[in-house]
XYZ file of C-alpha atoms in Angstrom:
334
model
C -24.257 -14.033 61.426
C -22.445 -10.937 62.611
C -22.021 -8.068 60.155
C -18.336 -7.437 59.488
C -17.513 -3.721 59.311
C -14.058 -2.353 58.458
C -13.374 1.358 58.971
C -10.163 3.086 57.894
C -8.969 6.012 60.010
C -11.107 4.785 62.896
C -8.974 5.813 65.873
C -10.358 9.372 66.081
C -12.796 11.886 64.593
C -15.879 10.724 62.736
C -14.408 7.245 62.236
C -14.330 6.606 65.982
C -17.698 8.349 66.427
C -19.197 5.966 63.845
C -17.852 2.972 65.782
C -19.491 4.271 68.954
C -22.813 4.856 67.205
C -22.780 1.417 65.561
C -22.058 -0.349 68.840
C -24.707 1.691 70.656
C -27.255 0.367 68.173
C -26.139 -3.271 68.036
C -23.233 -4.532 70.125
C -23.816 -8.251 69.654
C -24.476 -8.298 65.906
C -21.296 -6.560 64.763
C -17.674 -7.461 64.176
C -15.756 -4.168 63.957
C -12.286 -3.840 62.482
C -10.440 -0.553 63.035
C -7.818 -0.049 60.320
C -5.355 2.570 61.537
C -1.874 3.836 60.774
C -0.884 4.450 64.407
C -1.440 1.306 66.482
C -0.915 3.100 69.786
C -3.850 5.390 69.057
C -5.807 2.440 67.712
C -5.340 0.580 71.005
C -6.541 3.640 72.908
C -9.635 3.869 70.686
C -10.369 0.154 71.114
C -10.073 0.438 74.894
C -12.501 3.364 74.927
C -15.025 1.414 72.848
C -14.740 -1.668 75.067
C -15.193 0.477 78.169
C -18.564 1.609 76.804
C -19.405 -1.777 75.251
C -17.577 -4.559 77.149
C -19.026 -7.400 75.047
C -18.228 -5.821 71.677
C -15.941 -7.538 69.186
C -13.408 -4.927 68.084
C -10.354 -5.952 66.054
C -7.383 -3.815 65.061
C -5.561 -3.737 61.740
C -2.376 -1.828 61.000
C -2.680 -0.012 57.684
C -1.276 3.179 56.192
C -3.231 4.080 53.061
C -0.326 6.190 51.804
C 1.834 3.046 51.522
C 1.213 0.511 48.758
C 2.916 -2.342 50.620
C 1.018 -1.530 53.828
C -2.338 -1.656 52.028
C -1.537 -4.960 50.323
C -0.288 -6.545 53.557
C -3.346 -5.323 55.467
C -5.701 -6.622 52.771
C -4.060 -10.044 52.939
C -4.613 -10.062 56.691
C -8.286 -9.135 56.250
C -8.812 -12.021 53.826
C -7.263 -14.397 56.366
C -9.456 -13.138 59.218
C -12.844 -12.796 57.520
C -14.636 -14.720 54.807
C -16.638 -11.615 53.895
C -16.976 -7.867 54.495
C -20.431 -6.328 54.757
C -19.405 -2.673 55.080
C -16.141 -0.952 54.185
C -15.857 2.690 55.273
C -13.116 4.485 53.342
C -12.639 7.234 55.880
C -8.889 7.775 56.410
C -7.597 11.069 55.054
C -5.093 13.872 55.436
C -4.935 17.580 54.715
C -1.203 18.285 55.178
C 0.235 21.686 55.920
C -2.864 23.757 55.157
C -2.062 27.412 54.606
C -4.587 29.979 55.813
C -4.949 33.016 53.535
C -5.705 35.842 55.990
C -6.289 38.418 53.247
C -8.773 36.187 51.447
C -10.499 35.436 54.771
C -11.194 39.077 55.648
C -12.219 39.788 52.085
C -14.663 36.883 52.265
C -16.148 38.116 55.540
C -17.701 41.044 53.705
C -18.874 39.151 50.642
C -21.954 37.143 49.699
C -19.849 33.955 49.957
C -19.156 34.254 53.690
C -21.303 31.230 54.660
C -19.788 29.083 51.897
C -16.320 30.171 52.978
C -16.907 29.054 56.560
C -18.680 25.848 55.518
C -16.121 24.613 52.975
C -12.943 26.656 53.395
C -13.214 27.546 49.722
C -10.845 30.305 48.693
C -8.996 30.580 52.020
C -7.081 27.297 52.217
C -4.206 25.970 50.150
C -2.009 22.980 50.906
C 1.564 21.921 50.256
C 1.656 18.283 49.227
C 4.415 15.743 49.850
C 5.649 12.619 48.062
C 5.417 9.079 49.498
C 8.169 6.464 49.462
C 6.323 4.911 46.510
C 6.804 8.143 44.549
C 3.117 9.148 44.700
C 1.649 12.443 45.797
C 0.866 12.010 49.482
C -2.680 13.389 49.585
C -3.692 11.467 46.454
C -2.196 8.237 47.815
C -3.691 8.558 51.307
C -7.148 9.838 50.464
C -7.817 8.075 47.164
C -5.369 5.611 45.642
C -4.672 3.598 48.806
C -8.402 3.083 49.236
C -8.831 2.181 45.568
C -6.101 -0.444 45.890
C -7.713 -1.726 49.101
C -11.044 -2.247 47.327
C -9.291 -4.048 44.483
C -7.424 -6.298 46.929
C -10.571 -7.086 48.923
C -12.741 -8.096 45.958
C -12.938 -11.741 47.140
C -14.557 -10.766 50.461
C -16.559 -7.782 49.176
C -18.082 -9.476 46.130
C -19.795 -12.431 47.723
C -22.525 -14.451 45.961
C -26.016 -14.056 47.326
C -25.582 -10.841 49.306
C -24.726 -7.165 48.983
C -21.740 -5.251 50.354
C -21.366 -1.517 50.853
C -18.511 0.928 50.311
C -18.822 4.386 51.859
C -16.361 7.171 51.019
C -15.854 10.119 53.356
C -15.753 13.008 50.915
C -16.141 16.723 51.558
C -18.054 19.827 50.519
C -14.552 20.956 49.497
C -14.660 18.483 46.579
C -14.639 20.915 43.647
C -14.506 20.038 39.956
C -12.323 23.111 39.388
C -9.562 21.592 41.574
C -9.460 18.323 39.620
C -7.576 17.744 36.374
C -7.892 14.431 34.564
C -4.431 14.954 33.070
C -2.964 15.455 36.557
C -4.946 13.085 38.777
C -2.298 13.216 41.513
C -2.503 17.028 41.548
C 1.240 17.492 41.218
C 0.875 20.928 39.627
C -1.901 22.431 41.744
C -2.358 23.945 45.204
C -5.572 22.149 46.237
C -4.622 18.452 46.569
C -7.235 17.809 49.262
C -10.081 19.202 47.170
C -8.814 17.316 44.123
C -8.609 14.010 46.004
C -12.124 14.386 47.387
C -13.595 15.238 43.994
C -11.768 12.211 42.579
C -13.358 10.023 45.278
C -16.785 11.259 44.151
C -15.939 10.252 40.590
C -14.446 6.932 41.623
C -17.505 5.987 43.664
C -19.628 6.327 40.530
C -17.174 4.229 38.493
C -17.094 1.507 41.149
C -20.880 1.268 40.975
C -20.651 0.876 37.214
C -18.146 -1.972 37.486
C -19.214 -3.750 40.683
C -22.990 -3.442 41.143
C -23.587 -6.673 39.220
C -21.313 -8.413 41.741
C -23.357 -7.092 44.660
C -20.993 -4.279 45.671
C -22.395 -0.746 45.990
C -20.562 2.512 46.647
C -21.812 5.735 48.255
C -20.313 9.091 49.253
C -20.892 11.219 52.340
C -19.931 14.673 53.555
C -19.597 15.044 57.349
C -20.052 18.811 57.310
C -17.793 21.182 59.238
C -16.485 19.076 62.122
C -13.948 20.040 64.767
C -11.340 17.292 64.325
C -7.542 17.129 64.109
C -7.838 18.105 60.422
C -9.711 21.250 61.395
C -7.293 22.196 64.156
C -4.445 21.667 61.706
C -5.709 24.524 59.548
C -4.309 27.016 62.044
C -1.598 24.983 63.810
C 0.037 27.992 65.444
C -3.160 29.098 67.176
C -3.544 28.054 70.850
C -6.370 25.747 71.941
C -8.318 28.543 73.641
C -8.643 30.292 70.257
C -10.902 27.487 69.046
C -12.884 27.674 72.281
C -13.477 31.376 71.652
C -14.628 30.597 68.108
C -17.229 28.039 69.162
C -19.968 30.596 69.964
C -19.399 32.042 66.479
C -19.749 28.588 64.956
C -22.944 27.958 66.902
C -24.297 31.268 65.612
C -23.407 30.350 62.027
C -25.363 27.117 62.456
C -28.530 29.243 62.494
C -27.798 30.190 58.874
C -26.279 26.927 57.585
C -26.998 23.356 58.674
C -23.564 22.144 57.491
C -21.903 23.103 60.802
C -22.178 19.698 62.458
C -19.200 20.646 64.691
C -18.860 17.384 66.691
C -17.622 14.036 65.315
C -20.813 12.446 66.682
C -22.906 14.785 64.511
C -20.548 14.488 61.554
C -20.952 10.704 61.545
C -24.716 11.038 61.008
C -24.650 10.255 57.261
C -22.231 7.340 57.794
C -24.582 5.869 60.381
C -27.666 6.559 58.262
C -26.170 4.749 55.260
C -25.425 1.712 57.431
C -29.167 1.253 57.932
C -30.098 1.554 54.238
C -30.219 -1.082 51.527
C -27.138 -0.283 49.392
C -28.924 -1.088 46.144
C -31.591 1.533 46.909
C -29.116 4.440 47.056
C -28.455 6.988 44.300
C -24.913 6.576 42.847
C -24.922 10.256 41.796
C -25.835 11.539 45.269
C -23.627 12.717 48.109
C -25.210 12.115 51.503
C -24.640 15.072 53.826
C -24.546 15.031 57.616
C -26.511 18.088 58.726
C -27.362 19.643 62.085
C -30.131 22.193 62.563
C -29.865 25.320 64.685
C -31.683 23.359 67.394
C -29.046 20.630 67.316
C -31.126 18.026 65.462
C -29.093 15.691 63.213
C -30.336 14.433 59.879
C -29.074 13.258 56.478
C -29.888 14.855 53.155
C -28.800 13.793 49.689
C -27.509 16.224 47.090
C -26.612 15.516 43.475
C -22.867 15.530 42.862
C -21.196 17.527 40.100
C -19.906 14.398 38.350
C -20.444 12.614 35.047
C -20.079 9.016 33.911
C -17.534 9.704 31.162
C -15.054 11.453 33.475
C -15.512 8.790 36.138
C -14.673 6.059 33.617
C -11.576 7.891 32.405
C -10.361 8.293 35.992
C -11.042 4.621 36.672
C -8.926 3.579 33.676
C -6.077 5.835 34.809
C -6.208 4.341 38.305
C -6.127 0.817 36.882
C -3.044 1.730 34.859
C -1.378 3.273 37.901
C -2.216 0.145 39.899
C -0.532 -1.972 37.236
C 2.543 0.274 37.324
C 2.969 0.215 41.114
C 2.493 -3.556 41.260
C 5.202 -3.975 38.623
C 7.570 -1.832 40.671
C 6.842 -3.904 43.779
C 7.664 -7.122 41.920
C 10.966 -5.623 40.796
C 12.076 -4.880 44.358
């Protein structure tokens, strides 16, 4: 039987790179489903994959994780198409309107935290969040809650007797406990919604293991490292393309001192690809699996214990369940 793999945000970046790596390993044994917001870009991605792998089975699914109705409709379509899901990669994400703090950047250049600053963006990036049509904070909805709702909707095909299924969250080294507030899980009052949403995904992964392992569903978290994707280019939207080209030698030099500079989507997808080949039940629920690239360009995966605890993860899970109940009630009223 073919393994059914659904990947959100699969039309570009590490999501598309993962598709390419999976098909390069096993074209005939996979059924890929690319869940994307923009179907034009999704079609382009599918065409590129089929050019490299003409016999591959690649389906498309329209889904916007920031929209409750879109997620529910997409999940219903998945349940009609497939009787099971073997792997669900929760990869879609946004970092809207990042603001670059020039003063903090130059201050960081001459501090002991310069490598951390480059690797994570800590201290030099803030974001302005928006609000969705459902009345949710946009980053929270897109990066976390939409995926949570998707998992809940897909329980019948993820929790399947006699086998295991795997969830994999694309998190970040920017997932900091200090950015997250349990009393403000949508991060309405803060300036680091991206960091908050990624830390929340770390917590949620642990909670999902607590509640779903007995049903054969296992959740893991990865960090792709510093990758040059549309999110990265969006950090300095006013800078011309050649600016990033000029920076590349600097980035390659930094790689000598830190292995987190994976730089390319192909390298950044290393941990995603590595997890695909593991037995989900053998993985550490408290670990984040990092894509790393050595100064010589060798890719590998390394696990690192996350700064999370079971109590906080359970409290977040209960709040998300309550929010799910609230949004479903509002949908029924429409």
